[in-house]
mmCIF file of C-alpha atoms in Angstrom:
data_model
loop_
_atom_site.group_PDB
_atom_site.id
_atom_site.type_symbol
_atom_site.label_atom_id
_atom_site.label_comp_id
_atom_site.label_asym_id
_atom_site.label_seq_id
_atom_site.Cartn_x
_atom_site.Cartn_y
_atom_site.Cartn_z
ATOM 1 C CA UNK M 108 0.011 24.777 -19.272
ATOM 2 C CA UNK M 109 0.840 23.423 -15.946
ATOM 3 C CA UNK M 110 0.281 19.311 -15.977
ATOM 4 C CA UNK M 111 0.198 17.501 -12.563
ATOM 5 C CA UNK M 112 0.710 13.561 -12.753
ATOM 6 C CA UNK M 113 -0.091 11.569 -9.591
ATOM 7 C CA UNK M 114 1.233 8.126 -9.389
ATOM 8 C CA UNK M 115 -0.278 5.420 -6.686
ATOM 9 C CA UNK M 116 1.809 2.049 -6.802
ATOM 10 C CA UNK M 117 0.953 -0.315 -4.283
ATOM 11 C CA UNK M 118 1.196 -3.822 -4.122
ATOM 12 C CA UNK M 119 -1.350 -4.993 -6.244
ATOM 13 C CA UNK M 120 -1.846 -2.213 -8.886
ATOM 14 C CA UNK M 121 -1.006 1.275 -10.001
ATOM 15 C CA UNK M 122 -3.015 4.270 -10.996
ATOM 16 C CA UNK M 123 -2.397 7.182 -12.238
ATOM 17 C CA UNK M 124 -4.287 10.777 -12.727
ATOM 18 C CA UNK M 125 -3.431 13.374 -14.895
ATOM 19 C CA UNK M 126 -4.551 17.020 -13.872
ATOM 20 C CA UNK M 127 -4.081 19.983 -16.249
ATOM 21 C CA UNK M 128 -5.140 23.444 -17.280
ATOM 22 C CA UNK M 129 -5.788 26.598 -15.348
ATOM 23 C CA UNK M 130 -8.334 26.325 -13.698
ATOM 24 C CA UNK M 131 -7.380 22.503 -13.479
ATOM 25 C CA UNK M 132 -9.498 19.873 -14.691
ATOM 26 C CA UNK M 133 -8.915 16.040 -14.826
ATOM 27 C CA UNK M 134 -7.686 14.918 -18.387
ATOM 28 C CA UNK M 135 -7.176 10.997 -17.736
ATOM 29 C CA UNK M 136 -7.361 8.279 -14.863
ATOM 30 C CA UNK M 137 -6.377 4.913 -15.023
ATOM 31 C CA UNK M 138 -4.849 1.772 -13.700
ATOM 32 C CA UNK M 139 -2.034 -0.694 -14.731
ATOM 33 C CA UNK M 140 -1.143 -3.784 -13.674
ATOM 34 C CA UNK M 141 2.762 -3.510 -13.272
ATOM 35 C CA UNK M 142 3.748 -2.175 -9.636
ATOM 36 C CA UNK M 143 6.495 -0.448 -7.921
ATOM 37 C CA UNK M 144 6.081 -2.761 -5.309
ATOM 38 C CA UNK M 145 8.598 -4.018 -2.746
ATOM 39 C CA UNK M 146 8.707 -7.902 -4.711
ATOM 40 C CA UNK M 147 10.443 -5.724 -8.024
ATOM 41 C CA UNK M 148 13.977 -5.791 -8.584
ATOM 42 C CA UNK M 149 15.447 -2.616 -8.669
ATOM 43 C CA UNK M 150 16.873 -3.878 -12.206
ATOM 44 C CA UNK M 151 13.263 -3.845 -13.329
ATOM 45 C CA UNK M 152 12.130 -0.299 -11.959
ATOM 46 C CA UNK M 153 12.793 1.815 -15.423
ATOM 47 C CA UNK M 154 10.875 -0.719 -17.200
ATOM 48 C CA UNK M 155 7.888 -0.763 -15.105
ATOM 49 C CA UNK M 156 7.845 3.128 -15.439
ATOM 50 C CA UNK M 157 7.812 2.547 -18.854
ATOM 51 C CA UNK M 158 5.069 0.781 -18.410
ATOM 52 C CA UNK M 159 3.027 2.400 -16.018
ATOM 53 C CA UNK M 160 3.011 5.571 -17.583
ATOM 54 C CA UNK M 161 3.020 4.782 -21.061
ATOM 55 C CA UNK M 162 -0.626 6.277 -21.527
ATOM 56 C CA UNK M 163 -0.008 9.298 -19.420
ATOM 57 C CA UNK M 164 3.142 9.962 -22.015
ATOM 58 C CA UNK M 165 0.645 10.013 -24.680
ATOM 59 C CA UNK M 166 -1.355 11.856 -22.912
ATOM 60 C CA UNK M 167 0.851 14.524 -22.654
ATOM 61 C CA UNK M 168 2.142 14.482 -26.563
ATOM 62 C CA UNK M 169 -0.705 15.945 -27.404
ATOM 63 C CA UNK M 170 -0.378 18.843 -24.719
ATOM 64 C CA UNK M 171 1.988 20.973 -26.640
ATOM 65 C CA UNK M 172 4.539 23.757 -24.596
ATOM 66 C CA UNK M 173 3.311 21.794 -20.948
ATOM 67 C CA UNK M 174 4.956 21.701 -17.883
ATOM 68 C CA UNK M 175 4.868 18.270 -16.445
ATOM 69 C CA UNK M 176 5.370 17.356 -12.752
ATOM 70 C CA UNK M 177 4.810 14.046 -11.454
ATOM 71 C CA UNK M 178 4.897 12.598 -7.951
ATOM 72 C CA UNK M 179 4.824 8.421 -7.274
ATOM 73 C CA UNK M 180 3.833 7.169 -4.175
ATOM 74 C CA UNK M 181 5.073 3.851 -4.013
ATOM 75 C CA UNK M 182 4.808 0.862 -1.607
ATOM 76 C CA UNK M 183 8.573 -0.337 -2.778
ATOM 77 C CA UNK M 184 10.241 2.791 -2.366
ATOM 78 C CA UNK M 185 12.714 2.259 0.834
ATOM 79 C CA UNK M 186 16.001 3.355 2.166
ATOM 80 C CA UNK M 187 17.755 0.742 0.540
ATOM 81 C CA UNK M 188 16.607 1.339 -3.155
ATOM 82 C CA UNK M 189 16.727 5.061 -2.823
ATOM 83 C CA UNK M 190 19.498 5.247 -5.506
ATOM 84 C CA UNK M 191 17.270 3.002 -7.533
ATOM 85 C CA UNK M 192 14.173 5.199 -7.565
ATOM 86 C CA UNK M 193 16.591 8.261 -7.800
ATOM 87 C CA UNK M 194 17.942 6.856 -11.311
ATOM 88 C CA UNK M 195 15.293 5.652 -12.770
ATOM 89 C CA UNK M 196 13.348 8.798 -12.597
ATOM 90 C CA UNK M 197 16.380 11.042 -14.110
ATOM 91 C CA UNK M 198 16.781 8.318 -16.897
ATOM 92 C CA UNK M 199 13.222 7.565 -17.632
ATOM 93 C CA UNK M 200 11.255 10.323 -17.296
ATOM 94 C CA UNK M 201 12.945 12.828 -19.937
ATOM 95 C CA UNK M 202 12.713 9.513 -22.456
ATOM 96 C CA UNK M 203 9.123 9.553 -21.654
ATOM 97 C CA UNK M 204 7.807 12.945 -21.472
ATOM 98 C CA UNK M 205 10.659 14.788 -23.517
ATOM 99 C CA UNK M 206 11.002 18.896 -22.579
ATOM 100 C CA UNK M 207 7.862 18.710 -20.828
ATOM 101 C CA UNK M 208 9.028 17.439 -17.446
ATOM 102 C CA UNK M 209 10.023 19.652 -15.576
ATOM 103 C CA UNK M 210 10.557 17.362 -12.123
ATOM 104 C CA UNK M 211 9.266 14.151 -11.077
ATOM 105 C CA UNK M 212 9.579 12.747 -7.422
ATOM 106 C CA UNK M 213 8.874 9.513 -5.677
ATOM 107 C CA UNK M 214 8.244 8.516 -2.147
ATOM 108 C CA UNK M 215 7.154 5.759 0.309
ATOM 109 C CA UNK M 216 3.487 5.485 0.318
ATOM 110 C CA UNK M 217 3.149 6.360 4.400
ATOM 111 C CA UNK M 218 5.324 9.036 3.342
ATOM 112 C CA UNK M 219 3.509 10.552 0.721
ATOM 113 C CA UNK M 220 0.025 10.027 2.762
ATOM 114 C CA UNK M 221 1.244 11.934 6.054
ATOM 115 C CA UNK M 222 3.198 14.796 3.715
ATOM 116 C CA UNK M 223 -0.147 15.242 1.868
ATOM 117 C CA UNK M 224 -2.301 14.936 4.587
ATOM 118 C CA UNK M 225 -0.291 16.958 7.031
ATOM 119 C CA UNK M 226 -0.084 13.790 9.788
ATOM 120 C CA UNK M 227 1.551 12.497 12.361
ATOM 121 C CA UNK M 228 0.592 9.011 11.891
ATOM 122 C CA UNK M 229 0.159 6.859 8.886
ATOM 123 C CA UNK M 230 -0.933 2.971 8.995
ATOM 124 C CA UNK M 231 -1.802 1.171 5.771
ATOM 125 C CA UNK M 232 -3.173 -2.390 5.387
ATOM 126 C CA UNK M 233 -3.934 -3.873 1.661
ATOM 127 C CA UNK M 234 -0.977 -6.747 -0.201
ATOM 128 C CA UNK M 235 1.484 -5.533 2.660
ATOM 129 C CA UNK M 236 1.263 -3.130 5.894
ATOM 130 C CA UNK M 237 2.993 -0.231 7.341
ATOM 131 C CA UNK M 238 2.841 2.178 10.349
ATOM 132 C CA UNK M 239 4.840 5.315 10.276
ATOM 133 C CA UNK M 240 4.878 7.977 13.078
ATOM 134 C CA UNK M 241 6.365 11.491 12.811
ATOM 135 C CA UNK M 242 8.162 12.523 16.283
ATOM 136 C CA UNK M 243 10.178 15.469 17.155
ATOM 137 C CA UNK M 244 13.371 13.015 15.622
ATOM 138 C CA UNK M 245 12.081 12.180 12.105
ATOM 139 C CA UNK M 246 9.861 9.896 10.621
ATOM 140 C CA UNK M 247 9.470 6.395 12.421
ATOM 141 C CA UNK M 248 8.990 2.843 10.621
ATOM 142 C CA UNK M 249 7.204 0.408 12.317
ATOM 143 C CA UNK M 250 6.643 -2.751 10.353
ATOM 144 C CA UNK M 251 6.315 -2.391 6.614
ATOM 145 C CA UNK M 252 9.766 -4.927 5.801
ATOM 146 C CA UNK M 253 7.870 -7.346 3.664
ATOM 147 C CA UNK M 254 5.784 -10.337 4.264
ATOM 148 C CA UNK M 255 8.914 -12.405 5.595
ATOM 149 C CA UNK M 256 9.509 -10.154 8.670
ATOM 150 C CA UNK M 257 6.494 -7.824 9.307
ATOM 151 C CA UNK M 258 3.622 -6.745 7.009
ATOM 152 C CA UNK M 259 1.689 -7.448 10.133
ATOM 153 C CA UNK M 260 -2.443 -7.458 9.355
ATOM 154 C CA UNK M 261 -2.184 -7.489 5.884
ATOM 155 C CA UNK M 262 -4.422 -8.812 2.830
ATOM 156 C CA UNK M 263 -1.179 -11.249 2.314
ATOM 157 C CA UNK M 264 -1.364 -12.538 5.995
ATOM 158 C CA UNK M 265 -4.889 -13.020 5.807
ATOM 159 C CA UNK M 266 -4.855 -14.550 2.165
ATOM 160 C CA UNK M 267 -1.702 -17.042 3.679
ATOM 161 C CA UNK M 268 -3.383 -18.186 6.951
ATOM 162 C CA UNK M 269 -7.080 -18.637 5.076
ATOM 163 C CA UNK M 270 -5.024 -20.530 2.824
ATOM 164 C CA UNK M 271 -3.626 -22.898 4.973
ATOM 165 C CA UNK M 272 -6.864 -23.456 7.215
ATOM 166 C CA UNK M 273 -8.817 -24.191 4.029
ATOM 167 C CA UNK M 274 -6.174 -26.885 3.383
ATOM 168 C CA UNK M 275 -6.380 -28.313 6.277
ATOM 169 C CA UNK M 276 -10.097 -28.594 5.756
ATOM 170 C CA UNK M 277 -9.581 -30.796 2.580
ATOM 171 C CA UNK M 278 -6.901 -32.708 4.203
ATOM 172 C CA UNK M 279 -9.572 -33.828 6.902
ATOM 173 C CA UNK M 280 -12.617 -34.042 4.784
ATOM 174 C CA UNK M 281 -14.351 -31.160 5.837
ATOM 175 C CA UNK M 282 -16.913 -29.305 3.504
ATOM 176 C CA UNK M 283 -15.960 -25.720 5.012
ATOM 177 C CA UNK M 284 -16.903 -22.004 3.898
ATOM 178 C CA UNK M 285 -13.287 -21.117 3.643
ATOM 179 C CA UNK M 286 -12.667 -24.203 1.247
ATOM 180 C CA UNK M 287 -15.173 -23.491 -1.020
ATOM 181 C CA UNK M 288 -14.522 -19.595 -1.315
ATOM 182 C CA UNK M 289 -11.119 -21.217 -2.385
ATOM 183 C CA UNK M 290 -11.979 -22.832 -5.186
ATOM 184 C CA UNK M 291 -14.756 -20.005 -6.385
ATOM 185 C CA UNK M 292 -11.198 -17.794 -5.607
ATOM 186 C CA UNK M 293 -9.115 -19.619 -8.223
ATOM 187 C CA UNK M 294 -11.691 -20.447 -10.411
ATOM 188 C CA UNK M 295 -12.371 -23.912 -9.852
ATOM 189 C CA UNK M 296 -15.030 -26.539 -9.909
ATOM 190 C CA UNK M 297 -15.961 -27.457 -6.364
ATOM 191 C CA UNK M 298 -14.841 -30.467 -5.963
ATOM 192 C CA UNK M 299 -11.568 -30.724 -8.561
ATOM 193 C CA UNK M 300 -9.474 -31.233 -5.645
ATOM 194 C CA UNK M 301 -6.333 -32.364 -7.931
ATOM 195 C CA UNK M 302 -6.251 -28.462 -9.827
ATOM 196 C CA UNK M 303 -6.365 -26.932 -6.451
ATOM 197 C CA UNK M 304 -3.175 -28.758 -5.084
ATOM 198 C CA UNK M 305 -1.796 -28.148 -8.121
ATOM 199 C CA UNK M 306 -2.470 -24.261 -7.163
ATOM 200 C CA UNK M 307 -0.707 -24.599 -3.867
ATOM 201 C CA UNK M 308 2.264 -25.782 -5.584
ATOM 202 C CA UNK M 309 2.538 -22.887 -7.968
ATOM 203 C CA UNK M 310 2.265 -20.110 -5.221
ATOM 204 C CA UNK M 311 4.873 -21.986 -3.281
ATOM 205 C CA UNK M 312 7.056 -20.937 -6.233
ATOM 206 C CA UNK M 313 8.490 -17.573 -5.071
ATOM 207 C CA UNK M 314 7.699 -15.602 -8.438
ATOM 208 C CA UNK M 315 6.991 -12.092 -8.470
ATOM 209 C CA UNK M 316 3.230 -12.097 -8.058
ATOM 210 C CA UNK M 317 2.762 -14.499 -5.284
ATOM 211 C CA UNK M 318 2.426 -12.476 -2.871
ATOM 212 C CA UNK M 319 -0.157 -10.232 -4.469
ATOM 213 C CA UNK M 320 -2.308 -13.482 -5.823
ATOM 214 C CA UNK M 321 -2.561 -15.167 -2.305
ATOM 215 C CA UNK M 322 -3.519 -11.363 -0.699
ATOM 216 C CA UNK M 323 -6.331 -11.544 -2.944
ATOM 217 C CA UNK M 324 -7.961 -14.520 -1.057
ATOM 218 C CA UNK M 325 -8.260 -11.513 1.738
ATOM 219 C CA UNK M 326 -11.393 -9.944 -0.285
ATOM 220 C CA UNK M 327 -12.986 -13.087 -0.158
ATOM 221 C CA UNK M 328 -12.400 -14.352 3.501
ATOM 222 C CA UNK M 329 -13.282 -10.857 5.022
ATOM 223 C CA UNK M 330 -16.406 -11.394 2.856
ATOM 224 C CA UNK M 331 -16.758 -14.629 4.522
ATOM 225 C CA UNK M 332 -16.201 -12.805 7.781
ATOM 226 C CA UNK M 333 -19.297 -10.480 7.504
ATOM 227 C CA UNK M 334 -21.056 -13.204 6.967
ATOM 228 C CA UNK M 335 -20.781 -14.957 9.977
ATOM 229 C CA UNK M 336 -18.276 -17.715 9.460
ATOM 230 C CA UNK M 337 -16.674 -17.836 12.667
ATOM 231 C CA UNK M 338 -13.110 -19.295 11.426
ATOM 232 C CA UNK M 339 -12.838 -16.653 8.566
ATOM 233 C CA UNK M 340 -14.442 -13.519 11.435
ATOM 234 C CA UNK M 341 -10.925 -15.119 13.972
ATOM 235 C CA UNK M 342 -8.512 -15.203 11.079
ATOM 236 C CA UNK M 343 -9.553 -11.531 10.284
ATOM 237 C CA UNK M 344 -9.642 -10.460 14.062
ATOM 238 C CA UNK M 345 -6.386 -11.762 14.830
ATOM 239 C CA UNK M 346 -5.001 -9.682 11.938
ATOM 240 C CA UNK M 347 -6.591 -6.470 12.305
ATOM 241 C CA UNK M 348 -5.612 -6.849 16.824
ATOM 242 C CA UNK M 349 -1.651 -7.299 15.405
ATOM 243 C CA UNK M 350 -2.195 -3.989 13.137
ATOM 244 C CA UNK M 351 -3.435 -2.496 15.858
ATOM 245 C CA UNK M 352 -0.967 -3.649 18.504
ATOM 246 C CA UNK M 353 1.802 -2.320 16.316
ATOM 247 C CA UNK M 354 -0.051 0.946 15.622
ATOM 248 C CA UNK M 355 0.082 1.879 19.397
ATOM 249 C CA UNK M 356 3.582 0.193 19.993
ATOM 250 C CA UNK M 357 4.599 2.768 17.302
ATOM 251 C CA UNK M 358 2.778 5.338 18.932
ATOM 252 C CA UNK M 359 3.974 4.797 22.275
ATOM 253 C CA UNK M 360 7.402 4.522 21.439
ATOM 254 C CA UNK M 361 8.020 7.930 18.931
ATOM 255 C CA UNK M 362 5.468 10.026 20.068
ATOM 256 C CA UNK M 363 4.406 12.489 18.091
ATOM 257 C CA UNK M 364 4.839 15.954 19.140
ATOM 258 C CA UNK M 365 1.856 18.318 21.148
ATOM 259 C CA UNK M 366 0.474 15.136 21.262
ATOM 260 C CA UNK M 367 -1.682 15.040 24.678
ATOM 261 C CA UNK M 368 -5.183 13.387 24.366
ATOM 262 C CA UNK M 369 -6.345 13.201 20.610
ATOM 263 C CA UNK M 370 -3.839 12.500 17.749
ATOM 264 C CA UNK M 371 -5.176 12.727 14.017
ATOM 265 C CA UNK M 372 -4.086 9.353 11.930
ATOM 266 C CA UNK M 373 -4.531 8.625 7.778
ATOM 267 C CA UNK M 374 -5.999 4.955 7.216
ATOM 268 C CA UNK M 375 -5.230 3.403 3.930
ATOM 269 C CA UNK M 376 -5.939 0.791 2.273
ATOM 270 C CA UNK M 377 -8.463 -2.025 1.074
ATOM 271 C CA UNK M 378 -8.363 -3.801 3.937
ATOM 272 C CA UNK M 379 -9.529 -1.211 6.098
ATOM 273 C CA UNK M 380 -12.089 -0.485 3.597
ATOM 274 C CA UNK M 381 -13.751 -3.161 4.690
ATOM 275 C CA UNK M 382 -16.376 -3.297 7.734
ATOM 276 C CA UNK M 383 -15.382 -6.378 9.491
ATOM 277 C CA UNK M 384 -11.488 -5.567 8.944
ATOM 278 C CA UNK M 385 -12.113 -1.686 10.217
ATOM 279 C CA UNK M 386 -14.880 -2.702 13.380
ATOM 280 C CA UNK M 387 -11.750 -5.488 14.765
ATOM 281 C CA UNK M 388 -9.154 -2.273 14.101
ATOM 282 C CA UNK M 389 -10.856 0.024 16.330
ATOM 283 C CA UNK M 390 -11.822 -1.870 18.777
ATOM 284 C CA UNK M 391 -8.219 -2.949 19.258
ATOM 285 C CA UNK M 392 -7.083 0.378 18.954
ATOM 286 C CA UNK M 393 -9.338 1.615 21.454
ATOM 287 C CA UNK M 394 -8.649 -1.264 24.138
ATOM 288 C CA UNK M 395 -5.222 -0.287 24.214
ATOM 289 C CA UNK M 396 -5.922 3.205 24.531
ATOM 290 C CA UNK M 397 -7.927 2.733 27.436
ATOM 291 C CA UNK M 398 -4.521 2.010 29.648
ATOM 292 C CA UNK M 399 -2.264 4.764 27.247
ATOM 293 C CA UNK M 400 -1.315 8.188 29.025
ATOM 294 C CA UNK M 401 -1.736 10.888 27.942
ATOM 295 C CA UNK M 402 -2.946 9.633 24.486
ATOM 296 C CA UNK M 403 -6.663 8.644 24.488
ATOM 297 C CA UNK M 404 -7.956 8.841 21.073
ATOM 298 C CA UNK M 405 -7.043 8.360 17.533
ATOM 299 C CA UNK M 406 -9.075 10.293 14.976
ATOM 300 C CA UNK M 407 -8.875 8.964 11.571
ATOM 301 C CA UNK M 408 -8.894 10.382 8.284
ATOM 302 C CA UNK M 409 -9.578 7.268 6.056
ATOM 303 C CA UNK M 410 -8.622 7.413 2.255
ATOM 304 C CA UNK M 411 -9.063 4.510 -0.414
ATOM 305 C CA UNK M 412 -5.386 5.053 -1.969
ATOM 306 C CA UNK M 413 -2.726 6.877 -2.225
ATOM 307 C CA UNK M 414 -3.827 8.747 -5.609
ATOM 308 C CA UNK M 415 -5.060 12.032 -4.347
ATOM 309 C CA UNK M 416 -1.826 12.357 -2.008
ATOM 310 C CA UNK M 417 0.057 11.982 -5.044
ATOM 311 C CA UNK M 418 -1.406 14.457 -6.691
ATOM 312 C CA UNK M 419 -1.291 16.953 -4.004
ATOM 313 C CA UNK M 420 2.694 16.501 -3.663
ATOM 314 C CA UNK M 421 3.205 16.624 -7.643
ATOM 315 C CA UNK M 422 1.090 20.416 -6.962
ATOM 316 C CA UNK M 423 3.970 21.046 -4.372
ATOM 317 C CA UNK M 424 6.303 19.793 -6.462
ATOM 318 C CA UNK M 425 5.346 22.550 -9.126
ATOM 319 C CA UNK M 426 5.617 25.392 -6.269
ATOM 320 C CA UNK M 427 8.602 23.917 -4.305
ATOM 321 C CA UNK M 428 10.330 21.097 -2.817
ATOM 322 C CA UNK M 429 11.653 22.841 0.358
ATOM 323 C CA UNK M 430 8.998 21.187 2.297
ATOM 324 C CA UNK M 431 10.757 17.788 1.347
ATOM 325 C CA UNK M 432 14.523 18.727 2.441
ATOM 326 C CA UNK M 433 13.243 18.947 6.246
ATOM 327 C CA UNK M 434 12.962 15.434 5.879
ATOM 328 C CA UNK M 435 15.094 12.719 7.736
ATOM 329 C CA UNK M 436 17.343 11.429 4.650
ATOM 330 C CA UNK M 437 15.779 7.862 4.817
ATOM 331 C CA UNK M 438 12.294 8.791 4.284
ATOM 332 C CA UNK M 439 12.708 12.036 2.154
ATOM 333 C CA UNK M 440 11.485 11.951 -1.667
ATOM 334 C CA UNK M 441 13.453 11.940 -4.453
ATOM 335 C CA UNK M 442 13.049 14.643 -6.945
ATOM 336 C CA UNK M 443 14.637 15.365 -10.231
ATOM 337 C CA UNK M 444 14.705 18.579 -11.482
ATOM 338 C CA UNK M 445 15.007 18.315 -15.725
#
């Protein structure tokens, strides 16, 4: 029996499907909390498989004489910690799944969306943000280098700025929509000021889930947005125009190739999910089209994660991996064969 395992890891979760049978059927979704994301220490990447697929292994114990192959699309996976990913899946996996792997591969998650999806352009906007273009040269980063540098229209930029505006609004007295989201946010009475300075300090502390608790404040301020508050609707606007304005950068600068006046894009992410978030995108993207030769229009293909493209490159995977090797080395998957 032929077993497909997809693996989305972004920065604030991880799920996992588990396909099997002829003709194939699901057998077992689910999410954990521990992420490949680009805040984990390479040190820590074998334990977090562990832990991640922990259910899927037991899954598969009681799938006797199966042939596993799993693909992970991960928001952490980058040139640098290649080598990383590379050895954790050759020393995990057959630990795991025993003789039933048969290979396992990992990927960035722009990666994994445009190889699935057959694109030349990739943006995704939930914890962090990335825009990757295929051209005639290779695959093409723009953005995507972590919160310090880039992750440019993100949940965690949105979460950070709402964050300090609300802030502001209790420094000066003022009863605002964005302050009191913040407390509901963390949990809080309304007006226990001391517990919510006390909150600041603790996601000052750069600890592994900071970034992901302060994107979460996102949900709740693009809520805000759609409901008229005007600070929360600029905060979000201002975001989703410096997605946008790196989208078309990206675009301009590595064209794609045969592209001449429509080019089909993959949208990902819970961000763009929302309304607000999506209506701002657009209409940014489509301002700066207006004065972009010979490019005119982006048609989207908009996805929720990165589960399904998993799956669909653990199903290549099974067939072959040739499609991967055309790759430029920095943004081709990893893949064990056991």
């Amino acid at each position: 029996m032929n077993v497909i395992i997809g693996v989305d890891s972004g920065g604030t979760r991880t799920s996992v499907k588990i396909i099997a049978g002829d003709p194939p059927g699901l057998v077992l979704q689910y999410e954990a909390l521990a992420t490949l994301d680009g805040s984990l220490s390479p040190k820590q990447y074998g334990e977090t498989l562990r832990k991640v697929l922990a259910r899927a292994a037991a899954q598969v114990l009681e799938l006797p004489g199966c042939s596993v192959h799993l693909f992970i699309s991960a928001a952490g996976f980058s040139p640098p910690v290649r080598h990383e990913f590379l050895t954790a899946l050759r020393n995990v996996m057959p630990d795991l799944l025993g003789d039933s792997v048969a290979a396992a591969g990992a990927a960035n998650d722009g990666v994994s969306l445009m190889l699935a999806y057959e694109s030349s352009l990739a943006v995704i906007a939930g914890t962090g943000s990335i825009v990757l273009v295929r051209s005639p040269e290779g695959f093409r980063q723009v953005g995507g280098h972590d919160w310090v540098a880039c992750d440019q229209g993100s949940g965690f930029w949105i979460g950070l700025r709402s964050i300090r505006r609300a802030f502001n609004d209790l420094d000066q007295g003022v009863d605002s929509v964005l302050l009191q989201r913040l407390y509901e946010h963390f949990g809080l009475p309304l007006d226990d000021d001391e517990r919510l300075v006390a909150k600041a300090y603790d996601l000052a502390v750069a600890h592994a889930s900071m970034k992901r608790e302060i994107a979460r404040f996102a949900a709740s301020v693009c809520g805000a947005a759609e409901r008229g508050d005007l600070v929360a609707q600029d905060i979000v606007k201002a975001e989703a125009e410096e997605l946008a304005d790196l989208t078309i950068s990206a675009v301009r600068r590595f064209p794609p190739p045969g592209v001449t006046a429509d080019l089909t894009g993959v949208l990902c992410g819970g961000l763009l999910s929302n309304e607000f978030y999506r209506k701002a995108f657009d209409n940014q993207v489509a301002m700066r089209l207006s004065s972009t030769s010979p490019l005119t229009a982006i048609s989207w293909r908009q996805v929720n994660n990165g589960l399904d493209a998993a799956v669909v490159l653990a199903t290549k995977l099974a067939n072959s991996d040739l499609e991967f090797m055309s790759i430029d080395e920095d943004h081709r998957p990893v893949v064990v064969h056991f």
